[in-house]
JSON list of N, CA and C in Angstrom, two decimals:
[
{"chain": "A", "resi": 1, "resn": "MET", "atom": "N", "xyz": [-138.31, 98.17, 138.78]},
{"chain": "A", "resi": 1, "resn": "MET", "atom": "CA", "xyz": [-139.61, 97.86, 138.23]},
{"chain": "A", "resi": 1, "resn": "MET", "atom": "C", "xyz": [-140.31, 99.17, 137.88]},
{"chain": "A", "resi": 2, "resn": "VAL", "atom": "N", "xyz": [-140.99, 99.20, 136.77]},
{"chain": "A", "resi": 2, "resn": "VAL", "atom": "CA", "xyz": [-141.68, 100.39, 136.30]},
{"chain": "A", "resi": 2, "resn": "VAL", "atom": "C", "xyz": [-143.05, 100.47, 136.95]},
{"chain": "A", "resi": 3, "resn": "ASP", "atom": "N", "xyz": [-143.41, 101.66, 137.43]},
{"chain": "A", "resi": 3, "resn": "ASP", "atom": "CA", "xyz": [-144.72, 101.89, 138.03]},
{"chain": "A", "resi": 3, "resn": "ASP", "atom": "C", "xyz": [-145.65, 102.40, 136.94]},
{"chain": "A", "resi": 4, "resn": "GLY", "atom": "N", "xyz": [-146.64, 101.62, 136.55]},
{"chain": "A", "resi": 4, "resn": "GLY", "atom": "CA", "xyz": [-147.56, 102.00, 135.49]},
{"chain": "A", "resi": 4, "resn": "GLY", "atom": "C", "xyz": [-148.45, 103.17, 135.84]},
{"chain": "A", "resi": 5, "resn": "ASP", "atom": "N", "xyz": [-148.58, 103.50, 137.13]},
{"chain": "A", "resi": 5, "resn": "ASP", "atom": "CA", "xyz": [-149.41, 104.62, 137.55]},
{"chain": "A", "resi": 5, "resn": "ASP", "atom": "C", "xyz": [-148.71, 105.96, 137.42]},
{"chain": "A", "resi": 6, "resn": "VAL", "atom": "N", "xyz": [-147.40, 105.93, 137.20]},
{"chain": "A", "resi": 6, "resn": "VAL", "atom": "CA", "xyz": [-146.63, 107.16, 137.11]},
{"chain": "A", "resi": 6, "resn": "VAL", "atom": "C", "xyz": [-146.61, 107.62, 135.66]},
{"chain": "A", "resi": 7, "resn": "THR", "atom": "N", "xyz": [-146.96, 108.88, 135.45]},
{"chain": "A", "resi": 7, "resn": "THR", "atom": "CA", "xyz": [-146.93, 109.45, 134.10]},
{"chain": "A", "resi": 7, "resn": "THR", "atom": "C", "xyz": [-145.88, 110.54, 134.05]},
{"chain": "A", "resi": 8, "resn": "SER", "atom": "N", "xyz": [-145.49, 110.90, 132.84]},
{"chain": "A", "resi": 8, "resn": "SER", "atom": "CA", "xyz": [-144.51, 111.98, 132.70]},
{"chain": "A", "resi": 8, "resn": "SER", "atom": "C", "xyz": [-145.17, 113.32, 132.98]},
{"chain": "A", "resi": 9, "resn": "GLU", "atom": "N", "xyz": [-144.34, 114.31, 133.27]},
{"chain": "A", "resi": 9, "resn": "GLU", "atom": "CA", "xyz": [-144.85, 115.64, 133.59]},
{"chain": "A", "resi": 9, "resn": "GLU", "atom": "C", "xyz": [-145.44, 116.31, 132.36]},
{"chain": "A", "resi": 10, "resn": "SER", "atom": "N", "xyz": [-146.52, 117.05, 132.56]},
{"chain": "A", "resi": 10, "resn": "SER", "atom": "CA", "xyz": [-147.07, 117.86, 131.48]},
{"chain": "A", "resi": 10, "resn": "SER", "atom": "C", "xyz": [-146.29, 119.16, 131.43]},
{"chain": "A", "resi": 11, "resn": "SER", "atom": "N", "xyz": [-146.52, 119.97, 130.40]},
{"chain": "A", "resi": 11, "resn": "SER", "atom": "CA", "xyz": [-145.81, 121.24, 130.29]},
{"chain": "A", "resi": 11, "resn": "SER", "atom": "C", "xyz": [-146.18, 122.17, 131.44]},
{"chain": "A", "resi": 12, "resn": "THR", "atom": "N", "xyz": [-147.41, 122.08, 131.96]},
{"chain": "A", "resi": 12, "resn": "THR", "atom": "CA", "xyz": [-147.81, 122.90, 133.09]},
{"chain": "A", "resi": 12, "resn": "THR", "atom": "C", "xyz": [-147.01, 122.53, 134.33]},
{"chain": "A", "resi": 13, "resn": "GLU", "atom": "N", "xyz": [-146.85, 121.24, 134.57]},
{"chain": "A", "resi": 13, "resn": "GLU", "atom": "CA", "xyz": [-146.07, 120.81, 135.72]},
{"chain": "A", "resi": 13, "resn": "GLU", "atom": "C", "xyz": [-144.61, 121.21, 135.57]},
{"chain": "A", "resi": 14, "resn": "SER", "atom": "N", "xyz": [-144.09, 121.18, 134.35]},
{"chain": "A", "resi": 14, "resn": "SER", "atom": "CA", "xyz": [-142.71, 121.61, 134.11]},
{"chain": "A", "resi": 14, "resn": "SER", "atom": "C", "xyz": [-142.55, 123.08, 134.43]},
{"chain": "A", "resi": 15, "resn": "ALA", "atom": "N", "xyz": [-143.52, 123.90, 134.06]},
{"chain": "A", "resi": 15, "resn": "ALA", "atom": "CA", "xyz": [-143.47, 125.33, 134.36]},
{"chain": "A", "resi": 15, "resn": "ALA", "atom": "C", "xyz": [-143.50, 125.55, 135.86]},
{"chain": "A", "resi": 16, "resn": "GLU", "atom": "N", "xyz": [-144.31, 124.76, 136.58]},
{"chain": "A", "resi": 16, "resn": "GLU", "atom": "CA", "xyz": [-144.36, 124.87, 138.03]},
{"chain": "A", "resi": 16, "resn": "GLU", "atom": "C", "xyz": [-143.02, 124.48, 138.63]},
{"chain": "A", "resi": 17, "resn": "SER", "atom": "N", "xyz": [-142.36, 123.49, 138.07]},
{"chain": "A", "resi": 17, "resn": "SER", "atom": "CA", "xyz": [-141.04, 123.08, 138.55]},
{"chain": "A", "resi": 17, "resn": "SER", "atom": "C", "xyz": [-140.04, 124.20, 138.39]},
{"chain": "A", "resi": 18, "resn": "THR", "atom": "N", "xyz": [-140.12, 124.94, 137.29]},
{"chain": "A", "resi": 18, "resn": "THR", "atom": "CA", "xyz": [-139.22, 126.06, 137.05]},
{"chain": "A", "resi": 18, "resn": "THR", "atom": "C", "xyz": [-139.42, 127.13, 138.11]},
{"chain": "A", "resi": 19, "resn": "VAL", "atom": "N", "xyz": [-140.66, 127.44, 138.44]},
{"chain": "A", "resi": 19, "resn": "VAL", "atom": "CA", "xyz": [-140.94, 128.42, 139.49]},
{"chain": "A", "resi": 19, "resn": "VAL", "atom": "C", "xyz": [-140.37, 127.92, 140.81]},
{"chain": "A", "resi": 20, "resn": "THR", "atom": "N", "xyz": [-140.54, 126.66, 141.10]},
{"chain": "A", "resi": 20, "resn": "THR", "atom": "CA", "xyz": [-140.02, 126.09, 142.33]},
{"chain": "A", "resi": 20, "resn": "THR", "atom": "C", "xyz": [-138.50, 126.20, 142.38]},
{"chain": "A", "resi": 21, "resn": "ALA", "atom": "N", "xyz": [-137.83, 125.94, 141.27]},
{"chain": "A", "resi": 21, "resn": "ALA", "atom": "CA", "xyz": [-136.38, 126.05, 141.21]},
{"chain": "A", "resi": 21, "resn": "ALA", "atom": "C", "xyz": [-135.94, 127.50, 141.45]},
{"chain": "A", "resi": 22, "resn": "GLU", "atom": "N", "xyz": [-136.65, 128.45, 140.88]},
{"chain": "A", "resi": 22, "resn": "GLU", "atom": "CA", "xyz": [-136.33, 129.86, 141.09]},
{"chain": "A", "resi": 22, "resn": "GLU", "atom": "C", "xyz": [-136.50, 130.23, 142.56]},
{"chain": "A", "resi": 23, "resn": "ASP", "atom": "N", "xyz": [-137.57, 129.73, 143.19]},
{"chain": "A", "resi": 23, "resn": "ASP", "atom": "CA", "xyz": [-137.79, 129.99, 144.61]},
{"chain": "A", "resi": 23, "resn": "ASP", "atom": "C", "xyz": [-136.67, 129.38, 145.45]},
{"chain": "A", "resi": 24, "resn": "ALA", "atom": "N", "xyz": [-136.25, 128.17, 145.09]},
{"chain": "A", "resi": 24, "resn": "ALA", "atom": "CA", "xyz": [-135.18, 127.50, 145.82]},
{"chain": "A", "resi": 24, "resn": "ALA", "atom": "C", "xyz": [-133.88, 128.28, 145.72]},
{"chain": "A", "resi": 25, "resn": "ILE", "atom": "N", "xyz": [-133.58, 128.79, 144.54]},
{"chain": "A", "resi": 25, "resn": "ILE", "atom": "CA", "xyz": [-132.36, 129.58, 144.36]},
{"chain": "A", "resi": 25, "resn": "ILE", "atom": "C", "xyz": [-132.43, 130.85, 145.19]},
{"chain": "A", "resi": 26, "resn": "ALA", "atom": "N", "xyz": [-133.60, 131.48, 145.22]},
{"chain": "A", "resi": 26, "resn": "ALA", "atom": "CA", "xyz": [-133.76, 132.73, 145.97]},
{"chain": "A", "resi": 26, "resn": "ALA", "atom": "C", "xyz": [-133.59, 132.53, 147.47]},
{"chain": "A", "resi": 27, "resn": "THR", "atom": "N", "xyz": [-133.93, 131.35, 147.98]},
{"chain": "A", "resi": 27, "resn": "THR", "atom": "CA", "xyz": [-133.84, 131.10, 149.43]},
{"chain": "A", "resi": 27, "resn": "THR", "atom": "C", "xyz": [-132.54, 130.40, 149.83]},
{"chain": "A", "resi": 28, "resn": "THR", "atom": "N", "xyz": [-131.65, 130.16, 148.87]},
{"chain": "A", "resi": 28, "resn": "THR", "atom": "CA", "xyz": [-130.38, 129.50, 149.18]},
{"chain": "A", "resi": 28, "resn": "THR", "atom": "C", "xyz": [-129.45, 130.46, 149.91]},
{"chain": "A", "resi": 29, "resn": "GLU", "atom": "N", "xyz": [-128.91, 130.00, 151.01]},
{"chain": "A", "resi": 29, "resn": "GLU", "atom": "CA", "xyz": [-127.95, 130.78, 151.78]},
{"chain": "A", "resi": 29, "resn": "GLU", "atom": "C", "xyz": [-126.64, 130.00, 151.85]},
{"chain": "A", "resi": 30, "resn": "SER", "atom": "N", "xyz": [-125.58, 130.65, 152.30]},
{"chain": "A", "resi": 30, "resn": "SER", "atom": "CA", "xyz": [-124.28, 129.97, 152.35]},
{"chain": "A", "resi": 30, "resn": "SER", "atom": "C", "xyz": [-123.43, 130.54, 153.47]},
{"chain": "A", "resi": 31, "resn": "TYR", "atom": "N", "xyz": [-122.43, 129.74, 153.85]},
{"chain": "A", "resi": 31, "resn": "TYR", "atom": "CA", "xyz": [-121.39, 130.23, 154.75]},
{"chain": "A", "resi": 31, "resn": "TYR", "atom": "C", "xyz": [-120.10, 129.50, 154.43]},
{"chain": "A", "resi": 32, "resn": "GLU", "atom": "N", "xyz": [-118.98, 130.13, 154.77]},
{"chain": "A", "resi": 32, "resn": "GLU", "atom": "CA", "xyz": [-117.68, 129.56, 154.47]},
{"chain": "A", "resi": 32, "resn": "GLU", "atom": "C", "xyz": [-117.13, 128.82, 155.68]},
{"chain": "A", "resi": 33, "resn": "THR", "atom": "N", "xyz": [-116.53, 127.67, 155.44]},
{"chain": "A", "resi": 33, "resn": "THR", "atom": "CA", "xyz": [-115.84, 126.90, 156.47]},
{"chain": "A", "resi": 33, "resn": "THR", "atom": "C", "xyz": [-114.38, 126.75, 156.05]},
{"chain": "A", "resi": 34, "resn": "ASP", "atom": "N", "xyz": [-113.57, 126.13, 156.90]},
{"chain": "A", "resi": 34, "resn": "ASP", "atom": "CA", "xyz": [-112.18, 125.88, 156.53]},
{"chain": "A", "resi": 34, "resn": "ASP", "atom": "C", "xyz": [-112.07, 124.98, 155.30]},
{"chain": "A", "resi": 35, "resn": "GLY", "atom": "N", "xyz": [-113.06, 124.10, 155.12]},
{"chain": "A", "resi": 35, "resn": "GLY", "atom": "CA", "xyz": [-113.03, 123.16, 154.00]},
{"chain": "A", "resi": 35, "resn": "GLY", "atom": "C", "xyz": [-113.73, 123.63, 152.75]},
{"chain": "A", "resi": 36, "resn": "GLY", "atom": "N", "xyz": [-114.34, 124.79, 152.77]},
{"chain": "A", "resi": 36, "resn": "GLY", "atom": "CA", "xyz": [-115.05, 125.30, 151.59]},
{"chain": "A", "resi": 36, "resn": "GLY", "atom": "C", "xyz": [-116.32, 126.02, 151.97]},
{"chain": "A", "resi": 37, "resn": "TRP", "atom": "N", "xyz": [-117.30, 125.94, 151.10]},
{"chain": "A", "resi": 37, "resn": "TRP", "atom": "CA", "xyz": [-118.57, 126.62, 151.30]},
{"chain": "A", "resi": 37, "resn": "TRP", "atom": "C", "xyz": [-119.69, 125.62, 151.53]},
{"chain": "A", "resi": 38, "resn": "VAL", "atom": "N", "xyz": [-120.64, 126.00, 152.37]},
{"chain": "A", "resi": 38, "resn": "VAL", "atom": "CA", "xyz": [-121.84, 125.20, 152.61]},
{"chain": "A", "resi": 38, "resn": "VAL", "atom": "C", "xyz": [-123.02, 125.97, 152.05]},
{"chain": "A", "resi": 39, "resn": "LEU", "atom": "N", "xyz": [-123.78, 125.33, 151.17]},
{"chain": "A", "resi": 39, "resn": "LEU", "atom": "CA", "xyz": [-125.01, 125.91, 150.64]},
{"chain": "A", "resi": 39, "resn": "LEU", "atom": "C", "xyz": [-126.18, 125.23, 151.34]},
{"chain": "A", "resi": 40, "resn": "PHE", "atom": "N", "xyz": [-127.17, 126.02, 151.75]},
{"chain": "A", "resi": 40, "resn": "PHE", "atom": "CA", "xyz": [-128.33, 125.43, 152.42]},
{"chain": "A", "resi": 40, "resn": "PHE", "atom": "C", "xyz": [-129.58, 126.23, 152.14]},
{"chain": "A", "resi": 41, "resn": "ASP", "atom": "N", "xyz": [-130.72, 125.60, 152.34]},
{"chain": "A", "resi": 41, "resn": "ASP", "atom": "CA", "xyz": [-132.01, 126.23, 152.15]},
{"chain": "A", "resi": 41, "resn": "ASP", "atom": "C", "xyz": [-132.30, 127.08, 153.38]},
{"chain": "A", "resi": 42, "resn": "GLY", "atom": "N", "xyz": [-132.43, 128.40, 153.21]},
{"chain": "A", "resi": 42, "resn": "GLY", "atom": "CA", "xyz": [-132.66, 129.31, 154.32]},
{"chain": "A", "resi": 42, "resn": "GLY", "atom": "C", "xyz": [-133.96, 129.03, 155.05]},
{"chain": "A", "resi": 43, "resn": "GLU", "atom": "N", "xyz": [-134.94, 128.43, 154.35]},
{"chain": "A", "resi": 43, "resn": "GLU", "atom": "CA", "xyz": [-136.21, 128.11, 154.99]},
{"chain": "A", "resi": 43, "resn": "GLU", "atom": "C", "xyz": [-136.17, 126.74, 155.66]},
{"chain": "A", "resi": 44, "resn": "ASN", "atom": "N", "xyz": [-135.17, 125.94, 155.34]},
{"chain": "A", "resi": 44, "resn": "ASN", "atom": "CA", "xyz": [-135.01, 124.60, 155.93]},
{"chain": "A", "resi": 44, "resn": "ASN", "atom": "C", "xyz": [-133.51, 124.35, 156.09]},
{"chain": "A", "resi": 45, "resn": "PRO", "atom": "N", "xyz": [-132.90, 124.88, 157.15]},
{"chain": "A", "resi": 45, "resn": "PRO", "atom": "CA", "xyz": [-131.44, 124.80, 157.31]},
{"chain": "A", "resi": 45, "resn": "PRO", "atom": "C", "xyz": [-130.88, 123.38, 157.34]},
{"chain": "A", "resi": 46, "resn": "LEU", "atom": "N", "xyz": [-131.71, 122.37, 157.56]},
{"chain": "A", "resi": 46, "resn": "LEU", "atom": "CA", "xyz": [-131.22, 121.00, 157.54]},
{"chain": "A", "resi": 46, "resn": "LEU", "atom": "C", "xyz": [-131.08, 120.47, 156.12]},
{"chain": "A", "resi": 47, "resn": "ALA", "atom": "N", "xyz": [-131.55, 121.23, 155.13]},
{"chain": "A", "resi": 47, "resn": "ALA", "atom": "CA", "xyz": [-131.42, 120.84, 153.72]},
{"chain": "A", "resi": 47, "resn": "ALA", "atom": "C", "xyz": [-130.18, 121.51, 153.15]},
{"chain": "A", "resi": 48, "resn": "TRP", "atom": "N", "xyz": [-129.08, 120.76, 153.10]},
{"chain": "A", "resi": 48, "resn": "TRP", "atom": "CA", "xyz": [-127.81, 121.31, 152.64]},
{"chain": "A", "resi": 48, "resn": "TRP", "atom": "C", "xyz": [-127.17, 120.34, 151.66]},
{"chain": "A", "resi": 49, "resn": "ILE", "atom": "N", "xyz": [-126.17, 120.83, 150.93]},
{"chain": "A", "resi": 49, "resn": "ILE", "atom": "CA", "xyz": [-125.47, 119.99, 149.96]},
{"chain": "A", "resi": 49, "resn": "ILE", "atom": "C", "xyz": [-123.97, 120.01, 150.21]},
{"chain": "A", "resi": 50, "resn": "GLN", "atom": "N", "xyz": [-123.36, 118.90, 149.87]},
{"chain": "A", "resi": 50, "resn": "GLN", "atom": "CA", "xyz": [-121.91, 118.78, 149.92]},
{"chain": "A", "resi": 50, "resn": "GLN", "atom": "C", "xyz": [-121.45, 118.36, 148.54]},
{"chain": "A", "resi": 51, "resn": "SER", "atom": "N", "xyz": [-120.37, 118.94, 148.07]},
{"chain": "A", "resi": 51, "resn": "SER", "atom": "CA", "xyz": [-119.85, 118.61, 146.75]},
{"chain": "A", "resi": 51, "resn": "SER", "atom": "C", "xyz": [-118.34, 118.55, 146.78]},
{"chain": "A", "resi": 52, "resn": "ALA", "atom": "N", "xyz": [-117.79, 117.69, 145.96]},
{"chain": "A", "resi": 52, "resn": "ALA", "atom": "CA", "xyz": [-116.34, 117.58, 145.84]},
{"chain": "A", "resi": 52, "resn": "ALA", "atom": "C", "xyz": [-115.79, 118.49, 144.74]},
{"chain": "A", "resi": 53, "resn": "VAL", "atom": "N", "xyz": [-116.70, 119.10, 143.97]},
{"chain": "A", "resi": 53, "resn": "VAL", "atom": "CA", "xyz": [-116.29, 119.99, 142.88]},
{"chain": "A", "resi": 53, "resn": "VAL", "atom": "C", "xyz": [-117.01, 121.32, 143.02]},
{"chain": "A", "resi": 54, "resn": "THR", "atom": "N", "xyz": [-116.42, 122.34, 142.44]},
{"chain": "A", "resi": 54, "resn": "THR", "atom": "CA", "xyz": [-117.01, 123.67, 142.45]},
{"chain": "A", "resi": 54, "resn": "THR", "atom": "C", "xyz": [-117.78, 123.90, 141.15]},
{"chain": "A", "resi": 55, "resn": "VAL", "atom": "N", "xyz": [-119.00, 124.41, 141.27]},
{"chain": "A", "resi": 55, "resn": "VAL", "atom": "CA", "xyz": [-119.81, 124.76, 140.11]},
{"chain": "A", "resi": 55, "resn": "VAL", "atom": "C", "xyz": [-120.30, 126.18, 140.31]},
{"chain": "A", "resi": 56, "resn": "ARG", "atom": "N", "xyz": [-120.03, 127.05, 139.36]},
{"chain": "A", "resi": 56, "resn": "ARG", "atom": "CA", "xyz": [-120.56, 128.41, 139.44]},
{"chain": "A", "resi": 56, "resn": "ARG", "atom": "C", "xyz": [-122.07, 128.34, 139.30]},
{"chain": "A", "resi": 57, "resn": "LEU", "atom": "N", "xyz": [-122.79, 128.98, 140.20]},
{"chain": "A", "resi": 57, "resn": "LEU", "atom": "CA", "xyz": [-124.25, 128.94, 140.14]},
{"chain": "A", "resi": 57, "resn": "LEU", "atom": "C", "xyz": [-124.77, 129.58, 138.87]},
{"chain": "A", "resi": 58, "resn": "ASP", "atom": "N", "xyz": [-124.06, 130.59, 138.34]},
{"chain": "A", "resi": 58, "resn": "ASP", "atom": "CA", "xyz": [-124.46, 131.20, 137.08]},
{"chain": "A", "resi": 58, "resn": "ASP", "atom": "C", "xyz": [-124.43, 130.18, 135.95]},
{"chain": "A", "resi": 59, "resn": "ASP", "atom": "N", "xyz": [-123.48, 129.24, 136.00]},
{"chain": "A", "resi": 59, "resn": "ASP", "atom": "CA", "xyz": [-123.35, 128.22, 134.97]},
{"chain": "A", "resi": 59, "resn": "ASP", "atom": "C", "xyz": [-124.39, 127.11, 135.12]},
{"chain": "A", "resi": 60, "resn": "ALA", "atom": "N", "xyz": [-124.94, 126.96, 136.31]},
{"chain": "A", "resi": 60, "resn": "ALA", "atom": "CA", "xyz": [-125.87, 125.86, 136.58]},
{"chain": "A", "resi": 60, "resn": "ALA", "atom": "C", "xyz": [-127.29, 126.18, 136.12]},
{"chain": "A", "resi": 61, "resn": "THR", "atom": "N", "xyz": [-127.60, 127.43, 135.86]},
{"chain": "A", "resi": 61, "resn": "THR", "atom": "CA", "xyz": [-128.97, 127.78, 135.46]},
{"chain": "A", "resi": 61, "resn": "THR", "atom": "C", "xyz": [-129.11, 127.89, 133.98]}
]
Protein backbone atom coordinates (compact mmCIF):
# COMPACT_ATOMS: atom_id res chain seq x y z
CA MET A 1 0.00 0.00 0.00
CA VAL A 2 1.29 3.46 -0.86
CA ASP A 3 1.74 5.95 1.98
CA GLY A 4 0.43 9.33 0.77
CA ASP A 5 2.40 11.14 3.49
CA VAL A 6 5.72 9.99 2.08
CA THR A 7 7.33 12.28 -0.48
CA SER A 8 10.39 11.79 -2.64
CA GLU A 9 13.74 13.19 -1.55
CA SER A 10 14.66 16.72 -2.53
CA SER A 11 18.09 17.46 -3.99
CA THR A 12 19.21 18.74 -0.57
CA GLU A 13 18.28 15.46 1.08
CA SER A 14 20.08 13.57 -1.70
CA ALA A 15 23.24 15.59 -1.03
CA GLU A 16 22.94 14.78 2.67
CA SER A 17 22.62 11.09 1.77
CA THR A 18 25.86 11.32 -0.21
CA VAL A 19 27.67 12.78 2.79
CA THR A 20 26.24 10.01 4.96
CA ALA A 21 27.45 7.37 2.48
CA GLU A 22 30.95 8.89 2.50
CA ASP A 23 30.96 8.84 6.31
CA ALA A 24 29.81 5.21 6.30
CA ILE A 25 32.60 4.22 3.92
CA ALA A 26 35.16 6.04 6.07
CA THR A 27 34.08 4.16 9.21
CA THR A 28 33.89 0.73 7.56
CA GLU A 29 36.31 -1.78 9.04
CA SER A 30 37.03 -5.38 8.09
CA TYR A 31 38.66 -8.60 9.16
CA GLU A 32 39.42 -11.87 7.41
CA THR A 33 37.92 -15.22 8.43
CA ASP A 34 38.38 -18.72 7.00
CA GLY A 35 35.24 -18.13 4.92
CA GLY A 36 36.14 -14.69 3.57
CA TRP A 37 35.98 -11.10 4.74
CA VAL A 38 33.61 -9.42 7.18
CA LEU A 39 32.81 -5.74 6.66
CA PHE A 40 31.33 -3.83 9.58
CA ASP A 41 30.64 -0.32 10.82
CA GLY A 42 33.49 0.63 13.17
CA GLU A 43 31.14 2.87 15.15
CA ASN A 44 28.50 0.12 15.41
CA PRO A 45 30.20 -3.31 15.27
CA LEU A 46 26.83 -5.09 15.27
CA ALA A 47 26.12 -3.55 11.83
CA TRP A 48 27.78 -5.98 9.43
CA ILE A 49 27.13 -7.46 6.00
CA GLN A 50 27.36 -10.91 4.51
CA SER A 51 27.58 -11.50 0.79
CA ALA A 52 27.85 -14.52 -1.48
CA VAL A 53 29.70 -12.48 -4.12
CA THR A 54 32.75 -10.26 -4.10
CA VAL A 55 32.39 -6.60 -5.11
CA ARG A 56 35.38 -4.28 -5.29
CA LEU A 57 34.55 -1.24 -3.17
CA ASP A 58 36.16 0.99 -5.82
CA ASP A 59 33.58 -0.33 -8.30
CA ALA A 60 30.67 0.24 -5.92
CA THR A 61 31.11 4.01 -5.65
